[in-house]
Amino acid sequence: MIGRMRGLYVGREGDGQREWHRCVAHGKRQQYGRHERRIRQGYDGTFSNHVTRYDELGAKLQTKAATAQLEGVNLKGKVVLDVGCGTGIMSLLALREGAAKLACGDISNYMLEVARSKAVREGYESARISFWQLDAESLPFEDSTFDLTLTGMTLGLIPEAENAVSEMVRVVRPGGLVSIGAHGPEHYWEACEASFKAINKRYVLGYRLEFWPRKEEEVRRLLAEAGLENIRTRRLTWRNPFKTGGDAYDFFSAISSTWWYAKVPPDKRDEETRRMRDYFERHRVTTITDDIIVAYGRKP
């Protein structure tokens, strides 16, 4: 499960303190387990149909980010794992760039089905690409299976990202490359701020609306602590203009799947959508920032 934690014992503790650590770990397991379910259900379209427009409204910008992340990466003949592949944008790009074989993995069955359909349309057979519904923190592969493991922007949805990175390192071969894309401090800040101001707080107060942003030095440390070497990072930022606030809201809701609707009663979801979209329109939220940290490291 996403966010899996283990109880830790530090020094010589008494039974009471050990029990406290167990309780904290158990509480976090439950919290992160609920978060995983919200994410999976959101991207499966359980709470709204926004995600069905993911490629229609977001493929162009998602392709821009994926292209930037893969720039300079040697994919020819490589066996690749894409963790959090979504609709397969980066996976298919990697195949076009010469990857020999690719495993496309995501928590959402709906997103995987979209990715599978696109791969079939492009003529890729199962010998080149396979599809896996998986937990990023417990990958279903043997050690040292891949030449390259990558994830594009998935870490922003995982509270305990170090677990996912460790798994990506485990399944890559010695000398292999690990590449991650992470949400920078300003990623989608306009849309997150507007959405939080507009939505009824009784439904969402207590957890983030969208992403866990990270600074570039935090991402470097994440890779270093996972045992990677020759680490390099770069930060990419651009402003995406939209004709209207409604267009900006439609883009944001499709890309994010509005998974935080989990706590909104089903008969209130359309009302919340109207409230939020109207807020974007009235306050002229017509720019959404992409702020991306891309990072690379080699397994010794």
CSV table of C-alpha atoms in Angstrom, one decimal:
chain,number,residue,atom,x,y,z
A,1,MET,CA,0.0,0.0,0.0
A,2,ILE,CA,1.1,3.6,-0.6
A,3,GLY,CA,2.8,5.0,2.4
A,4,ARG,CA,3.5,1.7,4.1
A,5,MET,CA,5.5,2.3,7.3
A,6,ARG,CA,7.2,0.1,9.8
A,7,GLY,CA,7.3,0.6,13.5
A,8,LEU,CA,10.8,1.7,14.5
A,9,TYR,CA,12.6,1.2,17.8
A,10,VAL,CA,15.2,3.8,18.7
A,11,GLY,CA,17.7,3.1,21.5
A,12,ARG,CA,16.6,1.5,24.7
A,13,GLU,CA,12.9,2.3,25.0
A,14,GLY,CA,10.3,1.2,27.6
A,15,ASP,CA,7.2,-0.7,26.6
A,16,GLY,CA,5.1,2.4,26.7
A,17,GLN,CA,7.3,4.3,24.2
A,18,ARG,CA,7.5,1.2,21.9
A,19,GLU,CA,3.7,1.0,22.0
A,20,TRP,CA,3.5,4.7,21.1
A,21,HIS,CA,5.7,4.1,18.1
A,22,ARG,CA,3.5,1.2,17.0
A,23,CYS,CA,0.4,3.4,17.3
A,24,VAL,CA,2.0,6.2,15.3
A,25,ALA,CA,3.1,3.8,12.6
A,26,HIS,CA,-0.4,2.2,12.5
A,27,GLY,CA,-2.1,5.5,12.3
A,28,LYS,CA,0.1,6.6,9.4
A,29,ARG,CA,-0.5,3.3,7.6
A,30,GLN,CA,-4.3,3.9,7.9
A,31,GLN,CA,-4.0,7.5,6.8
A,32,TYR,CA,-1.8,6.8,3.8
A,33,GLY,CA,-3.9,3.7,2.9
A,34,ARG,CA,-7.0,6.0,2.7
A,35,HIS,CA,-5.0,8.4,0.6
A,36,GLU,CA,-4.1,5.6,-1.8
A,37,ARG,CA,-7.7,4.6,-2.2
A,38,ARG,CA,-8.7,8.2,-2.9
A,39,ILE,CA,-6.0,8.5,-5.6
A,40,ARG,CA,-6.9,5.2,-7.2
A,41,GLN,CA,-10.6,5.9,-7.2
A,42,GLY,CA,-10.1,9.4,-8.4
A,43,TYR,CA,-8.1,8.3,-11.4
A,44,ASP,CA,-10.6,5.4,-12.0
A,45,GLY,CA,-13.3,8.1,-12.4
A,46,THR,CA,-15.2,7.0,-9.2
A,47,PHE,CA,-16.0,10.5,-8.0
A,48,SER,CA,-16.4,12.4,-11.3
A,49,ASN,CA,-15.9,12.1,-15.0
A,50,HIS,CA,-13.2,14.8,-15.2
A,51,VAL,CA,-10.4,12.3,-15.7
A,52,THR,CA,-12.0,11.1,-19.0
A,53,ARG,CA,-10.7,14.3,-20.5
A,54,TYR,CA,-7.1,13.8,-19.3
A,55,ASP,CA,-5.5,13.4,-22.7
A,56,GLU,CA,-7.9,15.7,-24.5
A,57,LEU,CA,-7.0,18.6,-22.2
A,58,GLY,CA,-3.7,17.7,-20.8
A,59,ALA,CA,-1.7,15.5,-23.2
A,60,LYS,CA,0.1,18.4,-24.9
A,61,LEU,CA,1.5,19.8,-21.6
A,62,GLN,CA,2.2,16.3,-20.2
A,63,THR,CA,4.1,15.5,-23.3
A,64,LYS,CA,6.1,18.6,-22.9
A,65,ALA,CA,7.1,17.6,-19.4
A,66,ALA,CA,7.9,14.0,-20.4
A,67,THR,CA,10.0,15.1,-23.4
A,68,ALA,CA,12.0,17.4,-21.0
A,69,GLN,CA,12.6,14.5,-18.6
A,70,LEU,CA,13.8,12.1,-21.3
A,71,GLU,CA,16.0,14.6,-23.0
A,72,GLY,CA,19.6,13.2,-23.1
A,73,VAL,CA,18.5,9.8,-21.8
A,74,ASN,CA,19.8,6.9,-23.9
A,75,LEU,CA,16.8,4.6,-24.4
A,76,LYS,CA,17.9,2.6,-27.4
A,77,GLY,CA,17.7,-1.2,-26.6
A,78,LYS,CA,16.9,-0.6,-22.9
A,79,VAL,CA,14.4,-2.5,-20.7
A,80,VAL,CA,12.4,0.3,-19.0
A,81,LEU,CA,9.9,0.6,-16.1
A,82,ASP,CA,7.5,3.6,-16.0
A,83,VAL,CA,6.0,3.9,-12.5
A,84,GLY,CA,2.8,5.9,-12.4
A,85,CYS,CA,2.5,5.8,-16.2
A,86,GLY,CA,-0.9,7.3,-16.4
A,87,THR,CA,-2.2,7.2,-20.0
A,88,GLY,CA,1.2,6.1,-21.2
A,89,ILE,CA,2.5,9.5,-22.5
A,90,MET,CA,6.1,9.0,-21.3
A,91,SER,CA,6.0,5.2,-21.9
A,92,LEU,CA,5.1,5.6,-25.6
A,93,LEU,CA,7.6,8.4,-26.0
A,94,ALA,CA,10.3,6.0,-24.6
A,95,LEU,CA,9.3,3.3,-27.1
A,96,ARG,CA,9.4,5.8,-30.0
A,97,GLU,CA,12.9,6.7,-28.8
A,98,GLY,CA,14.1,3.1,-29.1
A,99,ALA,CA,13.4,1.4,-25.8
A,100,ALA,CA,13.4,-2.4,-26.4
A,101,LYS,CA,10.8,-3.3,-23.9
A,102,LEU,CA,8.7,-1.3,-21.4
A,103,ALA,CA,6.6,-2.1,-18.3
A,104,CYS,CA,3.9,0.5,-17.9
A,105,GLY,CA,2.6,0.5,-14.3
A,106,ASP,CA,0.0,2.6,-12.5
A,107,ILE,CA,-2.4,2.4,-9.6
A,108,SER,CA,-5.4,3.2,-11.7
A,109,ASN,CA,-6.9,0.5,-13.9
A,110,TYR,CA,-8.7,3.1,-16.0
A,111,MET,CA,-5.5,5.0,-16.8
A,112,LEU,CA,-3.9,1.6,-17.8
A,113,GLU,CA,-6.7,0.8,-20.1
A,114,VAL,CA,-6.3,4.1,-21.8
A,115,ALA,CA,-2.6,3.5,-22.1
A,116,ARG,CA,-3.2,0.0,-23.5
A,117,SER,CA,-5.6,1.3,-26.1
A,118,LYS,CA,-3.1,4.0,-27.3
A,119,ALA,CA,-0.3,1.4,-27.5
A,120,VAL,CA,-2.5,-0.9,-29.7
A,121,ARG,CA,-3.3,2.0,-32.0
A,122,GLU,CA,0.4,2.7,-32.4
A,123,GLY,CA,1.0,-0.9,-33.3
A,124,TYR,CA,3.0,-2.0,-30.2
A,125,GLU,CA,2.5,-5.6,-29.2
A,126,SER,CA,2.8,-7.3,-25.8
A,127,ALA,CA,6.4,-8.3,-26.6
A,128,ARG,CA,7.3,-4.5,-26.4
A,129,ILE,CA,5.0,-3.2,-23.8
A,130,SER,CA,3.2,-4.7,-20.8
A,131,PHE,CA,0.7,-3.2,-18.3
A,132,TRP,CA,0.7,-3.6,-14.5
A,133,GLN,CA,-1.6,-2.3,-11.9
A,134,LEU,CA,0.8,-1.8,-9.1
A,135,ASP,CA,1.8,-0.1,-5.8
A,136,ALA,CA,4.7,2.2,-6.3
A,137,GLU,CA,6.0,1.3,-2.8
A,138,SER,CA,6.0,-2.5,-3.4
A,139,LEU,CA,6.9,-3.2,-7.0
A,140,PRO,CA,6.0,-6.7,-8.3
A,141,PHE,CA,9.4,-7.3,-9.9
A,142,GLU,CA,12.6,-9.1,-9.0
A,143,ASP,CA,15.8,-7.2,-8.1
A,144,SER,CA,17.8,-5.8,-11.0
A,145,THR,CA,15.2,-6.4,-13.6
A,146,PHE,CA,15.4,-3.1,-15.6
A,147,ASP,CA,18.1,-1.0,-17.3
A,148,LEU,CA,16.1,2.2,-16.5
A,149,THR,CA,13.3,3.0,-14.1
A,150,LEU,CA,11.5,6.3,-14.3
A,151,THR,CA,8.5,8.1,-13.0
A,152,GLY,CA,7.0,11.3,-14.3
A,153,MET,CA,5.3,13.5,-11.6
A,154,THR,CA,4.0,10.6,-9.6
A,155,LEU,CA,6.0,11.4,-6.4
A,156,GLY,CA,3.7,14.4,-5.8
A,157,LEU,CA,0.9,12.0,-5.0
A,158,ILE,CA,2.9,9.8,-2.6
A,159,PRO,CA,3.4,11.1,1.0
A,160,GLU,CA,6.3,8.7,1.7
A,161,ALA,CA,8.1,9.1,-1.6
A,162,GLU,CA,11.4,7.7,-0.3
A,163,ASN,CA,9.7,4.2,-0.3
A,164,ALA,CA,8.9,4.5,-4.0
A,165,VAL,CA,12.3,5.7,-4.9
A,166,SER,CA,13.9,2.8,-3.0
A,167,GLU,CA,11.8,0.4,-4.9
A,168,MET,CA,12.8,1.9,-8.2
A,169,VAL,CA,16.4,1.5,-7.2
A,170,ARG,CA,15.9,-2.1,-6.1
A,171,VAL,CA,14.5,-3.2,-9.5
A,172,VAL,CA,17.1,-1.4,-11.6
A,173,ARG,CA,20.3,-3.2,-12.6
A,174,PRO,CA,23.7,-2.1,-11.2
A,175,GLY,CA,24.9,0.7,-13.5
A,176,GLY,CA,21.3,1.4,-14.5
A,177,LEU,CA,19.6,4.8,-14.4
A,178,VAL,CA,16.8,6.0,-12.2
A,179,SER,CA,14.9,9.2,-13.3
A,180,ILE,CA,12.2,10.9,-11.5
A,181,GLY,CA,10.0,14.0,-12.2
A,182,ALA,CA,8.8,15.8,-9.1
A,183,HIS,CA,6.5,18.7,-8.5
A,184,GLY,CA,8.4,21.9,-7.7
A,185,PRO,CA,7.3,24.6,-5.2
A,186,GLU,CA,5.1,26.5,-7.7
A,187,HIS,CA,3.6,23.6,-9.5
A,188,TYR,CA,-0.1,24.4,-10.3
A,189,TRP,CA,-0.2,26.8,-7.3
A,190,GLU,CA,-2.8,29.1,-8.9
A,191,ALA,CA,-5.2,26.2,-9.5
A,192,CYS,CA,-4.6,24.7,-6.0
A,193,GLU,CA,-5.1,28.0,-4.3
A,194,ALA,CA,-8.3,28.8,-6.2
A,195,SER,CA,-9.7,25.4,-5.7
A,196,PHE,CA,-9.1,25.4,-1.9
A,197,LYS,CA,-10.7,28.9,-1.6
A,198,ALA,CA,-13.7,27.8,-3.6
A,199,ILE,CA,-14.5,24.4,-2.3
A,200,ASN,CA,-16.6,23.7,0.8
A,201,LYS,CA,-14.0,23.2,3.5
A,202,ARG,CA,-16.1,20.7,5.4
A,203,TYR,CA,-15.4,18.2,2.7
A,204,VAL,CA,-11.6,18.6,2.4
A,205,LEU,CA,-10.1,20.2,5.5
A,206,GLY,CA,-7.5,17.9,6.9
A,207,TYR,CA,-5.6,16.9,3.7
A,208,ARG,CA,-4.0,18.6,0.7
A,209,LEU,CA,-6.0,19.3,-2.4
A,210,GLU,CA,-3.3,18.2,-4.7
A,211,PHE,CA,0.5,17.8,-4.7
A,212,TRP,CA,3.4,17.5,-2.3
A,213,PRO,CA,5.9,20.0,-3.8
A,214,ARG,CA,9.6,19.6,-3.3
A,215,LYS,CA,12.7,21.8,-3.6
A,216,GLU,CA,15.5,20.7,-5.9
A,217,GLU,CA,17.8,20.0,-3.0
A,218,GLU,CA,15.2,17.8,-1.4
A,219,VAL,CA,14.9,15.7,-4.6
A,220,ARG,CA,18.7,15.4,-4.7
A,221,ARG,CA,18.8,14.2,-1.1
A,222,LEU,CA,16.0,11.7,-1.9
A,223,LEU,CA,18.1,10.1,-4.6
A,224,ALA,CA,21.3,10.2,-2.5
A,225,GLU,CA,19.6,8.5,0.5
A,226,ALA,CA,18.4,5.8,-1.9
A,227,GLY,CA,22.0,5.0,-2.7
A,228,LEU,CA,22.3,6.5,-6.1
A,229,GLU,CA,25.4,8.2,-7.5
A,230,ASN,CA,26.3,10.7,-10.2
A,231,ILE,CA,23.1,12.6,-9.3
A,232,ARG,CA,22.0,15.6,-11.4
A,233,THR,CA,18.9,17.7,-11.3
A,234,ARG,CA,17.3,20.6,-13.1
A,235,ARG,CA,14.3,22.7,-12.5
A,236,LEU,CA,11.9,23.6,-15.4
A,237,THR,CA,9.2,26.2,-15.0
A,238,TRP,CA,6.7,27.6,-17.5
A,239,ARG,CA,3.4,29.4,-17.4
A,240,ASN,CA,0.4,27.9,-19.2
A,241,PRO,CA,-2.1,30.5,-20.4
A,242,PHE,CA,-5.8,29.6,-20.9
A,243,LYS,CA,-8.4,31.6,-22.7
A,244,THR,CA,-10.9,31.6,-19.8
A,245,GLY,CA,-10.9,30.6,-16.1
A,246,GLY,CA,-13.3,27.8,-17.1
A,247,ASP,CA,-10.8,26.4,-19.5
A,248,ALA,CA,-8.1,26.5,-16.7
A,249,TYR,CA,-10.4,24.7,-14.3
A,250,ASP,CA,-11.3,22.0,-16.8
A,251,PHE,CA,-7.6,21.4,-17.4
A,252,PHE,CA,-6.8,21.2,-13.7
A,253,SER,CA,-9.8,18.9,-12.9
A,254,ALA,CA,-8.9,16.5,-15.7
A,255,ILE,CA,-5.2,16.3,-14.8
A,256,SER,CA,-5.8,15.9,-11.1
A,257,SER,CA,-9.0,13.8,-11.5
A,258,THR,CA,-10.5,15.8,-8.5
A,259,TRP,CA,-9.7,12.8,-6.3
A,260,TRP,CA,-10.4,15.0,-3.2
A,261,TYR,CA,-14.1,14.6,-4.1
A,262,ALA,CA,-13.9,11.4,-2.1
A,263,LYS,CA,-15.4,13.2,0.9
A,264,VAL,CA,-18.0,15.2,-1.1
A,265,PRO,CA,-21.4,13.5,-1.0
A,266,PRO,CA,-22.3,12.2,-4.4
A,267,ASP,CA,-25.4,14.4,-4.6
A,268,LYS,CA,-23.2,17.5,-3.9
A,269,ARG,CA,-20.4,16.9,-6.4
A,270,ASP,CA,-22.0,18.7,-9.3
A,271,GLU,CA,-22.7,21.6,-7.1
A,272,GLU,CA,-19.0,21.7,-6.0
A,273,THR,CA,-17.9,21.5,-9.6
A,274,ARG,CA,-20.1,24.5,-10.5
A,275,ARG,CA,-18.9,26.4,-7.5
A,276,MET,CA,-15.2,25.9,-8.3
A,277,ARG,CA,-15.5,26.5,-12.0
A,278,ASP,CA,-17.4,29.7,-11.3
A,279,TYR,CA,-14.6,30.8,-9.0
A,280,PHE,CA,-12.0,30.3,-11.6
A,281,GLU,CA,-14.1,32.3,-14.1
A,282,ARG,CA,-15.0,35.2,-11.7
A,283,HIS,CA,-11.4,35.5,-10.4
A,284,ARG,CA,-9.9,35.2,-13.9
A,285,VAL,CA,-7.6,32.3,-13.0
A,286,THR,CA,-6.3,32.0,-16.6
A,287,THR,CA,-2.7,30.9,-15.9
A,288,ILE,CA,-1.4,27.7,-14.4
A,289,THR,CA,2.3,27.2,-13.6
A,290,ASP,CA,4.2,24.0,-14.4
A,291,ASP,CA,7.2,23.7,-12.0
A,292,ILE,CA,9.0,20.5,-12.5
A,293,ILE,CA,12.2,19.0,-10.9
A,294,VAL,CA,13.7,16.3,-13.0
A,295,ALA,CA,16.4,14.2,-11.5
A,296,TYR,CA,18.7,11.3,-12.5
A,297,GLY,CA,21.0,9.0,-10.6
A,298,ARG,CA,23.0,5.8,-11.3
A,299,LYS,CA,22.9,2.6,-9.2
A,300,PRO,CA,26.4,1.6,-8.2
